[in-house]
């Protein structure tokens, strides 16, 4: 016997969905009202016998309805995501995909995300942030989308933007200086990075976990899971790299050597390659900022705010110039042995479409310090607040050439 689906849509009629016509039913079939049923093609009067059990059909309807609702919700979500991506994929706009802002006011816990966003501000390139957490097709973060093109890897992103938009932060450097800049960048990204990652996600994972931005009733559980997963990945990759095969003390000794190298190269200059900002500063700042503001009470913070104080002043100089909305207490420039967290950490506001030329105007800050120690100059005597503000416009004009 062949069967066809139908719907009992009134007290005495059965709608044949296969033939799009209604069939009259007797009064004894009134209990079918509102049900989707299967009816025999030849014996419409035997509908009740086909049901077998009313409870079975009720469960089937619940399961089917739930599946349909779930599918509808999924489709709606996908449509909203597509619509959002279409809104962000505006012409000639850089869409920066990166991890969500942490809770402690630092732009990013990822040195590479902070590097590329700082670079965009240094180059005065307007961009949109997209905190979706979605990795690039190569499994990398951050990555950008520009006019339907996707680029991942900070070095390739910078090369792409230089080619497409004609911006070059290294235009004033000699070939030798460019070579030195690349050597410094690779030391920081291929060696020093692993020490920072170790301190963040292995040795200091409990404090880093508190900084992760998660919401909802299970936010604490989610933060724990994310921190544990990230820590496991970091340990595995460090072991593969080779640096993870050393002891904790040996890892920190290597980190100290890298920081001493950076401190020596910087000396009493404003930036690593002189008085003008260059691409290497974005990379170094992205990593040193983690030691400055995301690792309270740890060895990296003690070193950068103590023995290598010129690196701390260097980070503060860049922060003040290119991150006007990122506020830190002036006391944070020195390590005082305290690692207590602020009572109410403030999350860095997202400015949306950022353009350095549109919103960055240097403001005079009146800073006071209760102690006799005043961190308004570094060990060389150079004023921290007398940085590049007078020459900023001329530098930006040179970069566009």
XYZ file of C-alpha atoms in Angstrom:
401
model
C 0.000 0.000 0.000
C 1.298 3.491 -0.872
C 1.058 6.415 1.538
C 0.822 10.171 1.095
C 1.311 12.974 3.670
C -1.711 15.021 4.654
C -2.845 17.672 7.141
C -6.115 17.631 9.087
C -6.877 21.346 8.733
C -10.575 21.396 9.683
C -13.073 19.339 11.597
C -14.205 17.241 8.640
C -11.563 17.669 5.945
C -8.138 16.203 5.302
C -5.731 18.171 3.088
C -3.834 15.901 0.696
C -0.396 17.569 0.470
C 0.629 15.373 -2.416
C -2.321 16.325 -4.654
C -3.075 19.757 -3.117
C -6.756 18.942 -2.572
C -8.989 18.302 0.420
C -10.820 15.089 1.245
C -13.924 14.763 3.397
C -13.599 12.735 6.568
C -16.202 11.341 8.943
C -16.946 12.840 12.352
C -15.165 9.957 14.069
C -11.830 11.386 12.795
C -12.180 14.744 14.553
C -9.278 13.937 16.866
C -6.926 14.391 13.904
C -7.513 18.151 13.830
C -4.196 20.058 13.576
C -1.944 17.044 12.876
C 0.341 16.248 9.974
C -0.547 12.660 9.082
C 0.214 9.954 6.545
C -2.863 8.618 4.750
C -3.219 5.725 2.276
C -3.685 6.663 -1.350
C -6.615 4.279 -1.816
C -8.182 4.103 1.648
C -8.753 7.614 2.978
C -11.235 6.231 5.450
C -8.445 4.300 7.228
C -6.573 7.309 8.466
C -7.106 6.472 12.115
C -5.674 3.017 11.725
C -2.517 4.542 10.178
C -1.846 6.615 13.245
C -1.276 3.564 15.476
C -0.474 5.680 18.511
C -1.430 9.300 19.127
C 1.507 9.700 21.558
C 3.995 8.555 18.908
C 2.790 11.196 16.487
C 2.940 13.867 19.160
C 6.585 13.052 19.848
C 7.319 13.038 16.130
C 5.787 16.499 15.755
C 7.821 17.821 18.673
C 11.053 16.455 17.241
C 10.253 17.707 13.750
C 9.246 21.126 15.043
C 12.380 21.412 17.137
C 14.566 20.484 14.195
C 12.834 23.058 12.000
C 13.259 25.770 14.642
C 16.954 24.926 15.052
C 17.466 25.031 11.288
C 15.662 28.369 11.096
C 17.781 29.805 13.907
C 20.965 28.624 12.211
C 19.927 30.114 8.877
C 19.034 33.397 10.575
C 22.427 33.476 12.274
C 24.212 32.841 8.990
C 22.202 35.534 7.267
C 23.083 38.038 9.991
C 26.762 37.121 9.756
C 26.718 37.463 5.985
C 24.937 40.793 6.274
C 27.489 42.034 8.806
C 30.354 40.915 6.598
C 28.770 42.664 3.640
C 28.481 45.846 5.685
C 32.130 45.590 6.700
C 33.358 44.723 3.221
C 32.972 48.291 2.058
C 35.148 49.453 -0.766
C 38.661 50.674 0.019
C 38.282 49.940 3.735
C 40.713 47.812 5.717
C 38.860 45.240 7.815
C 41.079 44.036 10.645
C 40.122 40.668 12.126
C 41.589 40.063 15.561
C 40.892 38.696 19.032
C 38.489 40.513 21.354
C 39.799 43.277 23.595
C 40.897 41.993 27.016
C 39.350 43.331 30.202
C 42.379 45.155 31.578
C 42.337 48.035 29.087
C 45.183 46.734 26.889
C 44.278 46.601 23.179
C 45.261 42.952 22.774
C 46.918 40.034 24.545
C 48.348 39.007 21.182
C 51.643 40.743 20.304
C 50.909 40.303 16.603
C 47.400 41.773 16.783
C 48.757 44.754 18.691
C 51.609 45.046 16.191
C 49.428 45.289 13.099
C 46.858 47.621 14.667
C 49.655 49.903 15.878
C 51.179 49.791 12.403
C 47.879 50.901 10.856
C 47.827 53.855 13.226
C 51.466 54.673 12.572
C 50.808 54.645 8.818
C 47.588 56.658 9.310
C 45.448 54.066 7.516
C 41.728 54.060 8.433
C 40.446 50.620 9.369
C 37.521 48.758 10.914
C 38.014 46.271 13.748
C 36.154 42.980 13.538
C 36.455 41.062 16.819
C 35.002 37.820 15.498
C 37.805 35.527 16.661
C 37.626 33.760 13.312
C 41.013 32.598 12.098
C 42.191 33.115 8.546
C 42.077 30.212 6.067
C 45.709 29.588 7.014
C 44.747 29.393 10.693
C 46.392 32.723 11.542
C 45.407 35.784 13.543
C 45.339 38.685 12.796
C 44.326 38.995 9.166
C 42.792 41.686 7.006
C 40.250 41.941 4.216
C 40.577 44.708 1.670
C 38.384 44.966 -1.426
C 37.498 41.252 -1.284
C 41.171 40.255 -0.824
C 42.264 38.454 2.336
C 45.806 38.622 3.681
C 47.189 36.980 6.832
C 50.550 37.137 8.550
C 51.718 40.547 9.767
C 54.684 40.693 7.410
C 52.543 39.872 4.387
C 49.853 42.305 5.544
C 52.392 45.131 5.702
C 53.825 44.214 2.283
C 50.304 44.107 0.845
C 49.351 47.518 2.245
C 52.590 49.076 1.055
C 51.955 47.776 -2.461
C 48.256 48.666 -2.583
C 48.261 51.981 -0.726
C 51.797 53.225 -1.270
C 52.577 53.740 2.425
C 56.092 52.954 3.607
C 57.274 53.639 7.143
C 60.819 52.662 6.140
C 61.234 55.096 3.266
C 63.807 57.148 5.165
C 65.968 54.172 6.128
C 69.145 53.200 4.345
C 69.555 49.638 3.015
C 71.723 48.802 6.023
C 69.136 50.198 8.444
C 66.404 48.189 6.736
C 68.489 45.054 7.164
C 69.024 45.826 10.854
C 65.289 46.459 11.260
C 64.454 43.073 9.790
C 67.001 41.355 12.017
C 65.493 43.005 15.109
C 61.967 42.091 14.006
C 62.869 38.451 13.538
C 64.653 38.271 16.890
C 61.535 39.644 18.578
C 58.963 37.596 16.657
C 60.827 34.299 16.391
C 62.589 34.247 19.759
C 61.447 36.846 22.297
C 57.800 36.095 21.457
C 58.060 32.596 22.937
C 59.226 33.917 26.295
C 56.295 36.325 26.440
C 53.882 33.560 25.427
C 55.385 31.271 28.067
C 54.935 33.882 30.775
C 51.370 34.683 29.674
C 49.932 31.235 29.038
C 52.077 28.848 31.090
C 53.786 30.504 34.055
C 51.153 33.222 34.638
C 48.078 31.606 33.109
C 45.803 32.271 36.118
C 46.250 36.053 35.813
C 45.985 35.982 32.024
C 42.777 33.988 32.308
C 41.153 36.838 34.255
C 41.840 39.245 31.388
C 39.999 37.239 28.733
C 36.809 38.896 27.523
C 33.944 36.412 27.811
C 30.296 36.987 28.651
C 27.364 34.905 29.782
C 26.594 32.611 32.722
C 29.406 30.224 31.755
C 32.011 32.940 31.185
C 34.285 31.695 33.978
C 34.215 28.159 32.629
C 34.834 29.419 29.101
C 37.799 31.518 30.233
C 39.283 28.518 31.996
C 38.855 26.333 28.927
C 40.372 28.951 26.610
C 43.349 29.530 28.874
C 44.031 25.815 29.312
C 43.735 25.091 25.598
C 45.972 28.038 24.700
C 48.504 27.032 27.341
C 48.665 23.504 25.967
C 49.163 24.804 22.433
C 51.918 27.180 23.556
C 53.784 24.419 25.422
C 53.534 22.058 22.454
C 54.717 24.662 19.952
C 57.522 25.831 22.251
C 58.746 22.259 22.499
C 58.688 21.945 18.722
C 60.506 25.255 18.401
C 63.172 24.022 20.821
C 62.982 26.737 23.447
C 60.349 24.766 25.333
C 62.909 22.057 26.123
C 64.729 24.336 28.559
C 63.950 24.951 32.197
C 61.939 27.905 33.426
C 65.045 29.721 34.635
C 66.817 29.159 31.333
C 63.825 30.532 29.412
C 63.825 33.693 31.520
C 67.583 34.095 31.091
C 67.117 34.031 27.320
C 64.344 36.607 27.651
C 66.624 38.888 29.676
C 69.306 38.690 26.979
C 66.774 39.701 24.315
C 65.541 42.628 26.397
C 69.106 43.770 27.074
C 69.776 43.638 23.336
C 66.725 45.798 22.611
C 67.643 48.216 25.382
C 71.178 48.575 24.016
C 69.960 49.077 20.442
C 67.468 51.717 21.577
C 69.903 53.591 23.786
C 68.841 57.213 24.138
C 66.990 57.381 20.812
C 63.265 58.057 20.521
C 62.721 55.016 18.342
C 64.833 52.048 17.410
C 66.050 53.504 14.118
C 66.342 57.105 15.255
C 63.987 60.049 15.620
C 61.481 58.746 13.062
C 59.015 55.901 13.562
C 59.485 52.811 11.390
C 57.898 49.399 10.921
C 60.210 47.693 13.404
C 58.767 49.866 16.183
C 55.314 48.382 15.655
C 56.680 44.854 16.068
C 58.804 45.640 19.124
C 56.057 47.669 20.788
C 53.510 44.883 20.266
C 55.720 42.508 22.268
C 57.132 44.840 24.901
C 53.660 46.173 25.687
C 52.739 42.696 26.929
C 55.559 42.871 29.464
C 54.588 46.421 30.412
C 50.845 46.053 30.921
C 49.670 42.426 30.882
C 52.081 40.629 33.239
C 51.892 42.308 36.665
C 54.492 41.172 39.145
C 56.280 38.888 36.690
C 59.910 38.777 35.604
C 59.280 40.664 32.320
C 57.594 43.544 34.154
C 60.387 43.747 36.709
C 63.010 43.935 33.956
C 61.314 46.443 31.664
C 60.370 48.790 34.498
C 63.648 48.339 36.327
C 66.930 47.494 34.656
C 65.690 48.332 31.142
C 63.670 51.429 31.967
C 64.438 53.028 28.599
C 62.263 50.313 27.028
C 59.410 51.281 29.348
C 59.712 54.923 28.316
C 59.854 53.823 24.681
C 56.592 51.897 25.075
C 54.939 54.809 26.851
C 56.069 57.202 24.127
C 54.414 55.078 21.432
C 51.292 54.491 23.529
C 50.767 58.204 24.096
C 51.246 59.076 20.450
C 49.219 56.364 18.721
C 46.773 55.157 21.391
C 45.157 58.296 22.867
C 42.162 56.315 24.193
C 44.391 53.786 25.992
C 44.823 55.259 29.453
C 47.326 53.970 31.985
C 48.321 55.295 35.368
C 51.676 57.029 35.401
C 52.603 54.836 38.361
C 52.592 51.862 35.990
C 55.878 53.038 34.501
C 57.750 51.742 37.515
C 57.746 48.348 39.165
C 57.004 48.728 42.857
C 56.734 45.047 43.762
C 52.939 45.142 43.923
C 50.840 43.008 41.602
C 47.359 43.808 42.858
C 44.789 44.247 40.131
C 42.699 47.430 39.952
C 39.309 47.247 41.592
C 37.428 47.895 38.375
C 39.512 47.284 35.243
C 38.263 49.254 32.283
C 38.057 47.703 28.844
C 39.575 49.666 25.999
C 36.783 51.294 23.981
C 36.563 50.353 20.338
C 36.659 53.484 18.204
C 35.224 51.698 15.186
C 36.616 53.293 12.050
C 39.953 54.653 13.184
C 41.915 57.327 11.407
C 44.917 58.915 13.045
C 44.518 62.147 11.119
C 40.834 62.414 12.038
C 40.845 61.828 15.782
C 44.370 62.020 17.107
C 45.117 65.389 18.528
C 47.769 65.663 21.187
C 46.301 66.743 24.492
C 48.218 68.129 27.402
C 47.998 65.830 30.401
C 48.564 67.101 33.913
C 50.172 64.215 35.740
C 51.089 64.090 39.397
C 53.008 61.582 41.447
C 52.764 61.243 45.198
C 56.353 60.060 45.565
C 59.496 62.070 44.972
C 60.242 59.904 41.934
C 58.800 61.485 38.771
C 58.676 59.308 35.631
C 58.570 62.184 33.158
C 61.968 61.434 31.699
C 63.979 58.322 30.991
C 67.479 57.481 32.166
C 68.975 59.561 29.343
C 67.266 62.725 30.548
C 65.009 62.919 27.484
C 61.554 64.146 28.366
C 58.919 61.484 27.910
C 56.254 64.008 27.015
C 58.426 65.864 24.527
C 58.235 63.128 21.950
C 57.192 63.561 18.323
C 54.190 65.830 18.525
C 55.866 68.792 16.874
C 57.152 66.756 13.958
C 54.173 64.429 13.563
C 52.562 66.239 10.624
C 55.779 66.499 8.667
C 56.540 62.822 9.240
C 53.108 61.769 8.035
C 53.537 63.815 4.886
C 56.838 62.059 4.202
C 55.242 58.654 4.683
C 52.662 59.410 2.002
C 55.357 60.286 -0.515
